[in-house]
PDB file of C-alpha atoms and ligand atoms in Angstrom:
ATOM      1  CA  MET A  23    -109.777  -5.934  83.240  1.00  0.00           C
ATOM      2  CA  THR A  24    -106.938  -7.933  81.732  1.00  0.00           C
ATOM      3  CA  HIS A  25    -103.572  -6.328  81.280  1.00  0.00           C
ATOM      4  CA  TYR A  26    -103.025  -4.938  77.784  1.00  0.00           C
ATOM      5  CA  GLU A  27     -99.548  -3.855  76.737  1.00  0.00           C
ATOM      6  CA  THR A  28     -99.579  -1.109  74.077  1.00  0.00           C
ATOM      7  CA  PRO A  29     -97.388  -2.436  71.251  1.00  0.00           C
ATOM      8  CA  ALA A  30     -94.412  -0.276  70.293  1.00  0.00           C
ATOM      9  CA  VAL A  31     -93.480  -1.746  66.925  1.00  0.00           C
ATOM     10  CA  PRO A  32     -95.537  -3.116  64.017  1.00  0.00           C
ATOM     11  CA  PRO A  33     -96.090  -6.887  64.257  1.00  0.00           C
ATOM     12  CA  ARG A  34     -94.548  -9.141  61.608  1.00  0.00           C
ATOM     13  CA  ALA A  35     -97.357 -11.669  61.817  1.00  0.00           C
ATOM     14  CA  GLY A  36    -100.977 -11.384  62.799  1.00  0.00           C
ATOM     15  CA  TRP A  37    -104.304 -10.088  61.561  1.00  0.00           C
ATOM     16  CA  ASP A  38    -105.397  -7.588  58.914  1.00  0.00           C
ATOM     17  CA  LEU A  39    -108.195  -5.613  60.570  1.00  0.00           C
ATOM     18  CA  HIS A  40    -109.099  -3.262  57.691  1.00  0.00           C
ATOM     19  CA  CYS A  41    -110.493  -4.891  54.536  1.00  0.00           C
ATOM     20  CA  HIS A  42    -113.104  -3.843  51.967  1.00  0.00           C
ATOM     21  CA  THR A  43    -115.129  -6.038  49.603  1.00  0.00           C
ATOM     22  CA  VAL A  44    -117.737  -5.670  46.876  1.00  0.00           C
ATOM     23  CA  PHE A  45    -120.220  -4.716  49.609  1.00  0.00           C
ATOM     24  CA  SER A  46    -118.589  -1.288  49.537  1.00  0.00           C
ATOM     25  CA  ASP A  47    -115.707  -0.083  47.355  1.00  0.00           C
ATOM     26  CA  GLY A  48    -113.560  -3.203  47.243  1.00  0.00           C
ATOM     27  CA  THR A  49    -113.388  -5.197  44.024  1.00  0.00           C
ATOM     28  CA  ARG A  50    -113.274  -8.713  45.557  1.00  0.00           C
ATOM     29  CA  THR A  51    -115.948 -10.783  47.320  1.00  0.00           C
ATOM     30  CA  PRO A  52    -115.777 -11.713  51.024  1.00  0.00           C
ATOM     31  CA  ALA A  53    -114.921 -15.278  49.908  1.00  0.00           C
ATOM     32  CA  GLN A  54    -111.957 -13.942  47.901  1.00  0.00           C
ATOM     33  CA  LEU A  55    -110.853 -11.927  50.963  1.00  0.00           C
ATOM     34  CA  VAL A  56    -110.805 -15.133  52.994  1.00  0.00           C
ATOM     35  CA  SER A  57    -108.988 -17.185  50.372  1.00  0.00           C
ATOM     36  CA  GLU A  58    -106.339 -14.529  49.814  1.00  0.00           C
ATOM     37  CA  ALA A  59    -105.833 -14.225  53.600  1.00  0.00           C
ATOM     38  CA  VAL A  60    -105.272 -17.973  53.808  1.00  0.00           C
ATOM     39  CA  GLU A  61    -102.794 -17.835  50.909  1.00  0.00           C
ATOM     40  CA  ARG A  62    -100.855 -15.068  52.657  1.00  0.00           C
ATOM     41  CA  GLY A  63    -100.757 -16.943  55.949  1.00  0.00           C
ATOM     42  CA  LEU A  64    -102.611 -14.285  57.961  1.00  0.00           C
ATOM     43  CA  HIS A  65    -103.836 -15.317  61.418  1.00  0.00           C
ATOM     44  CA  GLY A  66    -107.226 -13.836  60.558  1.00  0.00           C
ATOM     45  CA  VAL A  67    -108.964 -10.828  59.042  1.00  0.00           C
ATOM     46  CA  ALA A  68    -111.728  -8.360  59.787  1.00  0.00           C
ATOM     47  CA  ILE A  69    -114.251  -7.455  57.105  1.00  0.00           C
ATOM     48  CA  THR A  70    -114.782  -3.674  57.396  1.00  0.00           C
ATOM     49  CA  ASP A  71    -116.872  -2.392  54.509  1.00  0.00           C
ATOM     50  CA  HIS A  72    -118.041   1.231  54.631  1.00  0.00           C
ATOM     51  CA  ASP A  73    -121.208   1.878  56.653  1.00  0.00           C
ATOM     52  CA  THR A  74    -122.716  -1.610  56.310  1.00  0.00           C
ATOM     53  CA  THR A  75    -122.801  -5.165  57.626  1.00  0.00           C
ATOM     54  CA  ALA A  76    -124.064  -6.528  54.286  1.00  0.00           C
ATOM     55  CA  GLY A  77    -120.921  -8.601  53.628  1.00  0.00           C
ATOM     56  CA  TRP A  78    -120.728 -10.255  57.047  1.00  0.00           C
ATOM     57  CA  GLU A  79    -122.736 -13.362  56.252  1.00  0.00           C
ATOM     58  CA  ALA A  80    -120.760 -14.235  53.132  1.00  0.00           C
ATOM     59  CA  ALA A  81    -117.516 -13.631  55.062  1.00  0.00           C
ATOM     60  CA  GLU A  82    -118.705 -15.850  57.938  1.00  0.00           C
ATOM     61  CA  ASP A  83    -119.574 -18.698  55.556  1.00  0.00           C
ATOM     62  CA  ALA A  84    -116.227 -18.457  53.769  1.00  0.00           C
ATOM     63  CA  ALA A  85    -114.245 -18.163  57.019  1.00  0.00           C
ATOM     64  CA  ARG A  86    -115.945 -21.232  58.515  1.00  0.00           C
ATOM     65  CA  ALA A  87    -115.373 -23.243  55.336  1.00  0.00           C
ATOM     66  CA  ALA A  88    -111.701 -22.228  55.188  1.00  0.00           C
ATOM     67  CA  GLY A  89    -111.052 -22.465  58.935  1.00  0.00           C
ATOM     68  CA  LEU A  90    -109.825 -18.847  58.980  1.00  0.00           C
ATOM     69  CA  PRO A  91    -110.549 -16.763  62.099  1.00  0.00           C
ATOM     70  CA  LEU A  92    -112.715 -13.718  61.349  1.00  0.00           C
ATOM     71  CA  LEU A  93    -113.710 -10.526  63.113  1.00  0.00           C
ATOM     72  CA  ARG A  94    -116.752  -8.626  61.921  1.00  0.00           C
ATOM     73  CA  GLY A  95    -116.771  -4.862  61.608  1.00  0.00           C
ATOM     74  CA  THR A  96    -117.521  -1.735  59.651  1.00  0.00           C
ATOM     75  CA  GLU A  97    -115.571   1.378  58.619  1.00  0.00           C
ATOM     76  CA  ILE A  98    -117.898   4.164  59.714  1.00  0.00           C
ATOM     77  CA  THR A  99    -117.952   7.585  58.035  1.00  0.00           C
ATOM     78  CA  ALA A 100    -117.918  10.408  60.593  1.00  0.00           C
ATOM     79  CA  GLU A 101    -117.090  14.062  61.058  1.00  0.00           C
ATOM     80  CA  ASP A 102    -115.455  15.947  63.929  1.00  0.00           C
ATOM     81  CA  ASP A 103    -115.468  19.746  63.822  1.00  0.00           C
ATOM     82  CA  GLY A 104    -114.838  19.908  60.088  1.00  0.00           C
ATOM     83  CA  VAL A 105    -112.439  16.957  59.955  1.00  0.00           C
ATOM     84  CA  SER A 106    -113.618  13.926  57.975  1.00  0.00           C
ATOM     85  CA  VAL A 107    -112.945  10.858  60.143  1.00  0.00           C
ATOM     86  CA  HIS A 108    -113.241   7.120  59.501  1.00  0.00           C
ATOM     87  CA  MET A 109    -113.840   4.863  62.489  1.00  0.00           C
ATOM     88  CA  LEU A 110    -113.559   1.081  62.651  1.00  0.00           C
ATOM     89  CA  GLY A 111    -116.398  -0.447  64.662  1.00  0.00           C
ATOM     90  CA  LEU A 112    -115.593  -4.082  65.482  1.00  0.00           C
ATOM     91  CA  GLN A 113    -117.460  -7.000  67.105  1.00  0.00           C
ATOM     92  CA  TYR A 114    -120.641  -5.019  67.854  1.00  0.00           C
ATOM     93  CA  ASP A 115    -124.152  -6.473  67.840  1.00  0.00           C
ATOM     94  CA  PRO A 116    -125.515  -5.850  64.325  1.00  0.00           C
ATOM     95  CA  ARG A 117    -129.096  -6.056  65.605  1.00  0.00           C
ATOM     96  CA  ASN A 118    -128.607  -2.894  67.653  1.00  0.00           C
ATOM     97  CA  VAL A 119    -131.190  -0.430  66.326  1.00  0.00           C
ATOM     98  CA  ARG A 120    -129.179   2.757  66.880  1.00  0.00           C
ATOM     99  CA  ILE A 121    -126.185   1.557  64.884  1.00  0.00           C
ATOM    100  CA  SER A 122    -128.201   0.022  62.046  1.00  0.00           C
ATOM    101  CA  GLN A 123    -130.199   3.259  61.787  1.00  0.00           C
ATOM    102  CA  LEU A 124    -126.994   5.263  61.739  1.00  0.00           C
ATOM    103  CA  PHE A 125    -125.685   3.183  58.810  1.00  0.00           C
ATOM    104  CA  ALA A 126    -129.011   3.393  56.942  1.00  0.00           C
ATOM    105  CA  THR A 127    -128.955   7.187  57.273  1.00  0.00           C
ATOM    106  CA  THR A 128    -125.339   7.441  56.087  1.00  0.00           C
ATOM    107  CA  ARG A 129    -125.920   5.154  53.091  1.00  0.00           C
ATOM    108  CA  GLU A 130    -128.959   7.215  52.062  1.00  0.00           C
ATOM    109  CA  ALA A 131    -126.915  10.428  52.398  1.00  0.00           C
ATOM    110  CA  ARG A 132    -124.085   8.882  50.373  1.00  0.00           C
ATOM    111  CA  LEU A 133    -126.502   7.917  47.617  1.00  0.00           C
ATOM    112  CA  THR A 134    -128.013  11.415  47.359  1.00  0.00           C
ATOM    113  CA  ARG A 135    -124.619  13.084  47.414  1.00  0.00           C
ATOM    114  CA  THR A 136    -123.045  10.660  44.944  1.00  0.00           C
ATOM    115  CA  LYS A 137    -125.948  11.201  42.509  1.00  0.00           C
ATOM    116  CA  ARG A 138    -125.468  14.972  42.807  1.00  0.00           C
ATOM    117  CA  MET A 139    -121.751  14.635  42.121  1.00  0.00           C
ATOM    118  CA  VAL A 140    -122.501  12.501  39.063  1.00  0.00           C
ATOM    119  CA  ALA A 141    -124.981  15.110  37.801  1.00  0.00           C
ATOM    120  CA  ARG A 142    -122.238  17.770  38.051  1.00  0.00           C
ATOM    121  CA  LEU A 143    -119.646  15.550  36.376  1.00  0.00           C
ATOM    122  CA  ALA A 144    -122.039  14.457  33.634  1.00  0.00           C
ATOM    123  CA  GLU A 145    -122.065  18.033  32.332  1.00  0.00           C
ATOM    124  CA  ASP A 146    -118.380  17.711  31.384  1.00  0.00           C
ATOM    125  CA  PHE A 147    -117.646  13.956  31.183  1.00  0.00           C
ATOM    126  CA  PRO A 148    -119.271  10.971  29.425  1.00  0.00           C
ATOM    127  CA  ILE A 149    -120.805   9.359  32.521  1.00  0.00           C
ATOM    128  CA  SER A 150    -124.349   8.974  33.849  1.00  0.00           C
ATOM    129  CA  TRP A 151    -125.961   7.619  37.017  1.00  0.00           C
ATOM    130  CA  GLU A 152    -126.673   4.384  35.083  1.00  0.00           C
ATOM    131  CA  SER A 153    -123.019   4.016  34.078  1.00  0.00           C
ATOM    132  CA  VAL A 154    -122.038   4.472  37.741  1.00  0.00           C
ATOM    133  CA  LEU A 155    -124.548   1.834  38.852  1.00  0.00           C
ATOM    134  CA  ASP A 156    -122.977  -0.531  36.275  1.00  0.00           C
ATOM    135  CA  GLN A 157    -119.829  -0.419  38.472  1.00  0.00           C
ATOM    136  CA  VAL A 158    -121.721  -1.451  41.633  1.00  0.00           C
ATOM    137  CA  LYS A 159    -121.347  -5.180  42.196  1.00  0.00           C
ATOM    138  CA  GLU A 160    -124.032  -6.011  44.786  1.00  0.00           C
ATOM    139  CA  GLY A 161    -126.772  -3.559  43.755  1.00  0.00           C
ATOM    140  CA  GLY A 162    -128.704  -2.055  46.657  1.00  0.00           C
ATOM    141  CA  ARG A 163    -126.567  -3.994  49.157  1.00  0.00           C
ATOM    142  CA  THR A 164    -123.373  -2.157  48.183  1.00  0.00           C
ATOM    143  CA  THR A 165    -122.448   1.106  49.926  1.00  0.00           C
ATOM    144  CA  ILE A 166    -121.995   3.504  47.009  1.00  0.00           C
ATOM    145  CA  GLY A 167    -119.408   6.277  46.879  1.00  0.00           C
ATOM    146  CA  ARG A 168    -116.816   8.126  44.864  1.00  0.00           C
ATOM    147  CA  PRO A 169    -114.885   4.959  43.955  1.00  0.00           C
ATOM    148  CA  HIS A 170    -117.830   3.857  41.821  1.00  0.00           C
ATOM    149  CA  ILE A 171    -117.810   7.236  40.046  1.00  0.00           C
ATOM    150  CA  ALA A 172    -114.067   6.762  39.493  1.00  0.00           C
ATOM    151  CA  ASP A 173    -114.672   3.302  38.031  1.00  0.00           C
ATOM    152  CA  ALA A 174    -117.319   4.712  35.649  1.00  0.00           C
ATOM    153  CA  LEU A 175    -114.812   7.334  34.472  1.00  0.00           C
ATOM    154  CA  VAL A 176    -112.284   4.548  33.864  1.00  0.00           C
ATOM    155  CA  ALA A 177    -114.906   2.519  31.951  1.00  0.00           C
ATOM    156  CA  ALA A 178    -115.624   5.624  29.838  1.00  0.00           C
ATOM    157  CA  GLY A 179    -111.923   5.953  29.025  1.00  0.00           C
ATOM    158  CA  VAL A 180    -111.433   9.268  30.868  1.00  0.00           C
ATOM    159  CA  TYR A 181    -108.825   7.806  33.252  1.00  0.00           C
ATOM    160  CA  ALA A 182    -106.671   4.676  33.181  1.00  0.00           C
ATOM    161  CA  THR A 183    -107.193   3.688  36.843  1.00  0.00           C
ATOM    162  CA  ARG A 184    -109.371   4.444  39.853  1.00  0.00           C
ATOM    163  CA  SER A 185    -106.394   6.098  41.544  1.00  0.00           C
ATOM    164  CA  ASP A 186    -105.901   8.406  38.532  1.00  0.00           C
ATOM    165  CA  ALA A 187    -109.550   9.478  38.803  1.00  0.00           C
ATOM    166  CA  PHE A 188    -109.004  10.204  42.509  1.00  0.00           C
ATOM    167  CA  ALA A 189    -106.000  12.323  41.584  1.00  0.00           C
ATOM    168  CA  GLY A 190    -108.263  14.184  39.148  1.00  0.00           C
ATOM    169  CA  VAL A 191    -111.931  15.179  39.121  1.00  0.00           C
ATOM    170  CA  VAL A 192    -113.043  12.684  41.793  1.00  0.00           C
ATOM    171  CA  SER A 193    -110.691  14.281  44.363  1.00  0.00           C
ATOM    172  CA  ALA A 194    -112.053  16.052  47.423  1.00  0.00           C
ATOM    173  CA  ARG A 195    -110.304  19.176  46.087  1.00  0.00           C
ATOM    174  CA  SER A 196    -112.115  19.142  42.751  1.00  0.00           C
ATOM    175  CA  LYS A 197    -114.907  21.574  41.895  1.00  0.00           C
ATOM    176  CA  TYR A 198    -117.226  18.586  41.415  1.00  0.00           C
ATOM    177  CA  TYR A 199    -116.756  17.338  44.974  1.00  0.00           C
ATOM    178  CA  ILE A 200    -119.649  17.187  47.431  1.00  0.00           C
ATOM    179  CA  PRO A 201    -119.044  15.883  50.983  1.00  0.00           C
ATOM    180  CA  THR A 202    -121.233  13.193  52.560  1.00  0.00           C
ATOM    181  CA  PRO A 203    -123.312  14.431  55.499  1.00  0.00           C
ATOM    182  CA  SER A 204    -122.025  12.240  58.349  1.00  0.00           C
ATOM    183  CA  PRO A 205    -122.683  11.548  62.031  1.00  0.00           C
ATOM    184  CA  THR A 206    -120.213  13.066  64.472  1.00  0.00           C
ATOM    185  CA  THR A 207    -117.385  10.981  65.941  1.00  0.00           C
ATOM    186  CA  HIS A 208    -119.113  11.395  69.304  1.00  0.00           C
ATOM    187  CA  GLU A 209    -122.310   9.824  67.959  1.00  0.00           C
ATOM    188  CA  VAL A 210    -120.320   6.973  66.468  1.00  0.00           C
ATOM    189  CA  VAL A 211    -118.444   6.262  69.719  1.00  0.00           C
ATOM    190  CA  ARG A 212    -121.776   6.210  71.556  1.00  0.00           C
ATOM    191  CA  ALA A 213    -123.519   4.000  68.964  1.00  0.00           C
ATOM    192  CA  VAL A 214    -120.727   1.403  68.775  1.00  0.00           C
ATOM    193  CA  GLY A 215    -120.470   1.397  72.569  1.00  0.00           C
ATOM    194  CA  GLU A 216    -124.198   0.897  72.955  1.00  0.00           C
ATOM    195  CA  ALA A 217    -124.013  -1.992  70.486  1.00  0.00           C
ATOM    196  CA  GLY A 218    -121.281  -3.573  72.641  1.00  0.00           C
ATOM    197  CA  GLY A 219    -118.475  -3.139  70.120  1.00  0.00           C
ATOM    198  CA  VAL A 220    -114.943  -1.801  69.989  1.00  0.00           C
ATOM    199  CA  VAL A 221    -114.290   1.515  68.248  1.00  0.00           C
ATOM    200  CA  ILE A 222    -110.986   2.588  66.736  1.00  0.00           C
ATOM    201  CA  ILE A 223    -110.035   5.680  64.698  1.00  0.00           C
ATOM    202  CA  ALA A 224    -108.938   4.526  61.223  1.00  0.00           C
ATOM    203  CA  HIS A 225    -105.774   6.061  59.694  1.00  0.00           C
ATOM    204  CA  PRO A 226    -105.802   9.077  62.105  1.00  0.00           C
ATOM    205  CA  GLY A 227    -102.536  10.471  60.689  1.00  0.00           C
ATOM    206  CA  ASP A 228    -103.454  10.388  56.997  1.00  0.00           C
ATOM    207  CA  LEU A 229    -102.949  13.927  55.698  1.00  0.00           C
ATOM    208  CA  SER A 230    -103.971  12.957  52.169  1.00  0.00           C
ATOM    209  CA  ARG A 231    -107.604  12.704  53.283  1.00  0.00           C
ATOM    210  CA  ASN A 232    -107.850  16.062  55.096  1.00  0.00           C
ATOM    211  CA  ARG A 233    -106.141  19.422  55.229  1.00  0.00           C
ATOM    212  CA  ARG A 234    -106.348  19.155  59.007  1.00  0.00           C
ATOM    213  CA  LEU A 235    -105.999  16.039  61.208  1.00  0.00           C
ATOM    214  CA  LEU A 236    -107.765  15.362  64.493  1.00  0.00           C
ATOM    215  CA  SER A 237    -105.829  17.205  67.226  1.00  0.00           C
ATOM    216  CA  ASP A 238    -104.585  15.474  70.382  1.00  0.00           C
ATOM    217  CA  ALA A 239    -107.396  17.247  72.265  1.00  0.00           C
ATOM    218  CA  GLN A 240    -110.012  15.944  69.837  1.00  0.00           C
ATOM    219  CA  ILE A 241    -108.673  12.384  70.201  1.00  0.00           C
ATOM    220  CA  GLU A 242    -108.474  12.691  74.010  1.00  0.00           C
ATOM    221  CA  ARG A 243    -112.068  13.808  74.194  1.00  0.00           C
ATOM    222  CA  LEU A 244    -113.135  10.706  72.269  1.00  0.00           C
ATOM    223  CA  VAL A 245    -111.067   8.558  74.655  1.00  0.00           C
ATOM    224  CA  ASP A 246    -112.992  10.116  77.554  1.00  0.00           C
ATOM    225  CA  GLU A 247    -116.187   9.122  75.746  1.00  0.00           C
ATOM    226  CA  GLY A 248    -115.164   5.482  75.246  1.00  0.00           C
ATOM    227  CA  LEU A 249    -112.846   5.293  72.224  1.00  0.00           C
ATOM    228  CA  ASP A 250    -110.931   1.997  72.376  1.00  0.00           C
ATOM    229  CA  GLY A 251    -108.006   2.470  70.054  1.00  0.00           C
ATOM    230  CA  LEU A 252    -106.032   3.936  67.161  1.00  0.00           C
ATOM    231  CA  GLU A 253    -105.102   2.347  63.839  1.00  0.00           C
ATOM    232  CA  VAL A 254    -101.400   3.213  63.930  1.00  0.00           C
ATOM    233  CA  TRP A 255    -100.063   0.683  61.406  1.00  0.00           C
ATOM    234  CA  HIS A 256    -101.596   1.993  58.174  1.00  0.00           C
ATOM    235  CA  ARG A 257     -99.792   3.190  55.042  1.00  0.00           C
ATOM    236  CA  GLY A 258    -101.472   6.610  55.292  1.00  0.00           C
ATOM    237  CA  ASN A 259     -99.835   7.436  58.673  1.00  0.00           C
ATOM    238  CA  PRO A 260     -96.309   8.876  58.167  1.00  0.00           C
ATOM    239  CA  PRO A 261     -93.582   8.060  60.768  1.00  0.00           C
ATOM    240  CA  GLU A 262     -93.990  11.255  62.794  1.00  0.00           C
ATOM    241  CA  GLN A 263     -97.739  10.685  63.032  1.00  0.00           C
ATOM    242  CA  ARG A 264     -97.155   7.095  64.189  1.00  0.00           C
ATOM    243  CA  GLU A 265     -94.923   8.449  66.971  1.00  0.00           C
ATOM    244  CA  ARG A 266     -97.555  10.983  67.988  1.00  0.00           C
ATOM    245  CA  LEU A 267    -100.355   8.372  67.939  1.00  0.00           C
ATOM    246  CA  LEU A 268     -98.288   5.820  69.878  1.00  0.00           C
ATOM    247  CA  ALA A 269     -97.565   8.413  72.559  1.00  0.00           C
ATOM    248  CA  ILE A 270    -101.300   9.048  73.000  1.00  0.00           C
ATOM    249  CA  ALA A 271    -101.989   5.299  72.984  1.00  0.00           C
ATOM    250  CA  ARG A 272     -99.382   4.637  75.689  1.00  0.00           C
ATOM    251  CA  GLU A 273    -100.606   7.499  77.833  1.00  0.00           C
ATOM    252  CA  ARG A 274    -104.296   6.571  77.565  1.00  0.00           C
ATOM    253  CA  HIS A 275    -103.903   2.746  77.418  1.00  0.00           C
ATOM    254  CA  LEU A 276    -105.431   2.495  73.955  1.00  0.00           C
ATOM    255  CA  LEU A 277    -105.487  -0.502  71.678  1.00  0.00           C
ATOM    256  CA  VAL A 278    -103.095  -0.152  68.724  1.00  0.00           C
ATOM    257  CA  THR A 279    -104.158  -1.840  65.497  1.00  0.00           C
ATOM    258  CA  GLY A 280    -102.920  -2.216  61.947  1.00  0.00           C
ATOM    259  CA  GLY A 281    -104.667  -2.850  58.672  1.00  0.00           C
ATOM    260  CA  SER A 282    -103.990  -2.721  54.966  1.00  0.00           C
ATOM    261  CA  ASP A 283    -107.202  -0.918  53.909  1.00  0.00           C
ATOM    262  CA  TRP A 284    -107.345  -3.558  51.182  1.00  0.00           C
ATOM    263  CA  HIS A 285    -109.710  -2.745  48.290  1.00  0.00           C
ATOM    264  CA  GLY A 286    -108.717  -5.589  45.933  1.00  0.00           C
ATOM    265  CA  ALA A 287    -107.836  -4.037  42.579  1.00  0.00           C
ATOM    266  CA  GLY A 288    -109.335  -0.706  43.716  1.00  0.00           C
ATOM    267  CA  LYS A 289    -106.144   0.434  45.476  1.00  0.00           C
ATOM    268  CA  PRO A 290    -102.463  -0.590  45.448  1.00  0.00           C
ATOM    269  CA  ASN A 291    -102.706  -1.636  49.145  1.00  0.00           C
ATOM    270  CA  GLU A 292    -101.775  -5.330  49.551  1.00  0.00           C
ATOM    271  CA  LEU A 293    -103.715  -7.583  51.876  1.00  0.00           C
ATOM    272  CA  GLY A 294    -101.699  -8.045  55.088  1.00  0.00           C
ATOM    273  CA  GLU A 295     -99.262  -5.175  54.388  1.00  0.00           C
ATOM    274  CA  ASN A 296    -100.083  -3.874  57.888  1.00  0.00           C
ATOM    275  CA  LEU A 297    -101.069  -6.124  60.750  1.00  0.00           C
ATOM    276  CA  THR A 298    -102.507  -6.259  64.256  1.00  0.00           C
ATOM    277  CA  ASP A 299    -100.866  -8.553  66.827  1.00  0.00           C
ATOM    278  CA  ASP A 300    -102.697 -11.528  68.351  1.00  0.00           C
ATOM    279  CA  ALA A 301    -102.817 -10.053  71.869  1.00  0.00           C
ATOM    280  CA  THR A 302    -104.644  -6.965  70.600  1.00  0.00           C
ATOM    281  CA  VAL A 303    -107.135  -9.129  68.713  1.00  0.00           C
ATOM    282  CA  ARG A 304    -107.746 -11.177  71.874  1.00  0.00           C
ATOM    283  CA  GLU A 305    -108.510  -7.962  73.754  1.00  0.00           C
ATOM    284  CA  ILE A 306    -110.892  -6.784  70.996  1.00  0.00           C
ATOM    285  CA  VAL A 307    -112.744 -10.112  71.161  1.00  0.00           C
ATOM    286  CA  ARG A 308    -112.874  -9.934  74.968  1.00  0.00           C
ATOM    287  CA  ARG A 309    -114.421  -6.448  74.827  1.00  0.00           C
ATOM    288  CA  GLY A 310    -116.833  -7.174  71.959  1.00  0.00           C
ATOM    289  CA  ALA A 311    -120.469  -8.302  71.964  1.00  0.00           C
ATOM    290  CA  ILE A 312    -120.245 -11.131  69.425  1.00  0.00           C
ATOM    291  CA  PRO A 313    -117.939 -14.129  69.153  1.00  0.00           C
ATOM    292  CA  MET A 314    -114.985 -14.356  66.833  1.00  0.00           C
ATOM    293  CA  ILE A 315    -115.676 -16.780  63.966  1.00  0.00           C
ATOM    294  CA  GLY A 316    -113.325 -19.775  63.979  1.00  0.00           C
TER     295      GLY A 316
HETATM  296  P1  AMP B  26    -116.462   8.621  49.572  1.00  0.00           P
HETATM  297  O1  AMP B  26    -116.587   8.013  50.946  1.00  0.00           O
HETATM  298  O2  AMP B  26    -117.605   8.290  48.701  1.00  0.00           O
HETATM  299  O3  AMP B  26    -116.158  10.099  49.622  1.00  0.00           O
HETATM  300  O4  AMP B  26    -115.185   7.964  48.894  1.00  0.00           O
HETATM  301  C1  AMP B  26    -113.996   7.821  49.617  1.00  0.00           C
HETATM  302  C2  AMP B  26    -113.446   6.427  49.409  1.00  0.00           C
HETATM  303  O5  AMP B  26    -112.677   6.444  48.229  1.00  0.00           O
HETATM  304  C3  AMP B  26    -112.521   5.982  50.529  1.00  0.00           C
HETATM  305  O6  AMP B  26    -113.171   5.055  51.337  1.00  0.00           O
HETATM  306  C4  AMP B  26    -111.374   5.324  49.821  1.00  0.00           C
HETATM  307  O7  AMP B  26    -111.406   3.925  50.008  1.00  0.00           O
HETATM  308  C5  AMP B  26    -111.550   5.603  48.366  1.00  0.00           C
HETATM  309  N1  AMP B  26    -110.358   6.312  47.863  1.00  0.00           N
HETATM  310  C6  AMP B  26    -109.881   7.475  48.315  1.00  0.00           C
HETATM  311  N2  AMP B  26    -108.768   7.821  47.637  1.00  0.00           N
HETATM  312  C7  AMP B  26    -108.549   6.850  46.732  1.00  0.00           C
HETATM  313  C8  AMP B  26    -107.547   6.640  45.740  1.00  0.00           C
HETATM  314  N3  AMP B  26    -106.561   7.490  45.529  1.00  0.00           N
HETATM  315  N4  AMP B  26    -107.620   5.527  44.988  1.00  0.00           N
HETATM  316  C9  AMP B  26    -108.622   4.656  45.179  1.00  0.00           C
HETATM  317  N5  AMP B  26    -109.608   4.798  46.111  1.00  0.00           N
HETATM  318  C10 AMP B  26    -109.564   5.886  46.879  1.00  0.00           C
HETATM  319 FE1   FE B  27    -112.882   2.749  50.711  1.00  0.00          FE
HETATM  320 FE1   FE B  28    -110.890   4.916  55.413  1.00  0.00          FE
HETATM  321 ZN1   ZN B  29    -110.952   1.697  54.518  1.00  0.00          ZN
END
């Protein structure tokens, strides 16, 4: 194993390893992700749409054409003892049956649950399942979720922006909310590992997503099972959480990554606002099952 030094401070140049496109709840295409990354002088990006690989091919084509290095990944919806957890699976073999089944199951569950939420909301607001589907850019290839409900509420004039809708009736605290049945974090670590990929907990310190965060013990158990790293540099992690996460990362020799969680116009997050250093990306590529593009 090569020597990996856990970074202590956020890098000022490097890669954005957390980016969404129209294949989930981002508003820009994979080609627009690549062109914006080039404009901003990023060393490379990872495409990480929710629970799918549907955008990979378009991202690969654009990255090759632009000469921009690309990692391929997915932000995977999971659950750990009542805590909703997002995990970044990177550089795994997309042909692996267990992981593609896991995504298919989650997308189906998301669809059922999102339809049920829309049915509840439609009793009080001028939206319908059809008006939500109007907000979905790649049809059946897009992973559907609450952001598309939010966009339908904006289109209906109920809210001015997607973020306003999330502060209102689309929130996880609203009476209309229904959670997505998800695989456990343990299942996700196993599936990504079996598919030869690298698995990282996304925004582990983000209290706006959960009343309760993963405890040190919960994180440590995942490390024992094969977790590779923690996304420390993310706008959702406050300073004291970054300190806590870095301490665990140092102790357990974890990879430390950063990403913007870019959603195009769907969130204020700017592409490249948080970065991963080149040495960490090299280690991810070394551990992964598929080559880096470019
Ligand atoms: P879901 O997975 O369907 O429950 O929807 C959650 C998704 O909504 C997350 O992946 C976020 O990207 C997005 N989201 C959460 N909060 C906000 C917000 N305040 N503004 C815009 N998008 C948000
Ligand atoms: Fe999202
Ligand atoms: Fe997330
Ligand atoms: Zn994300």
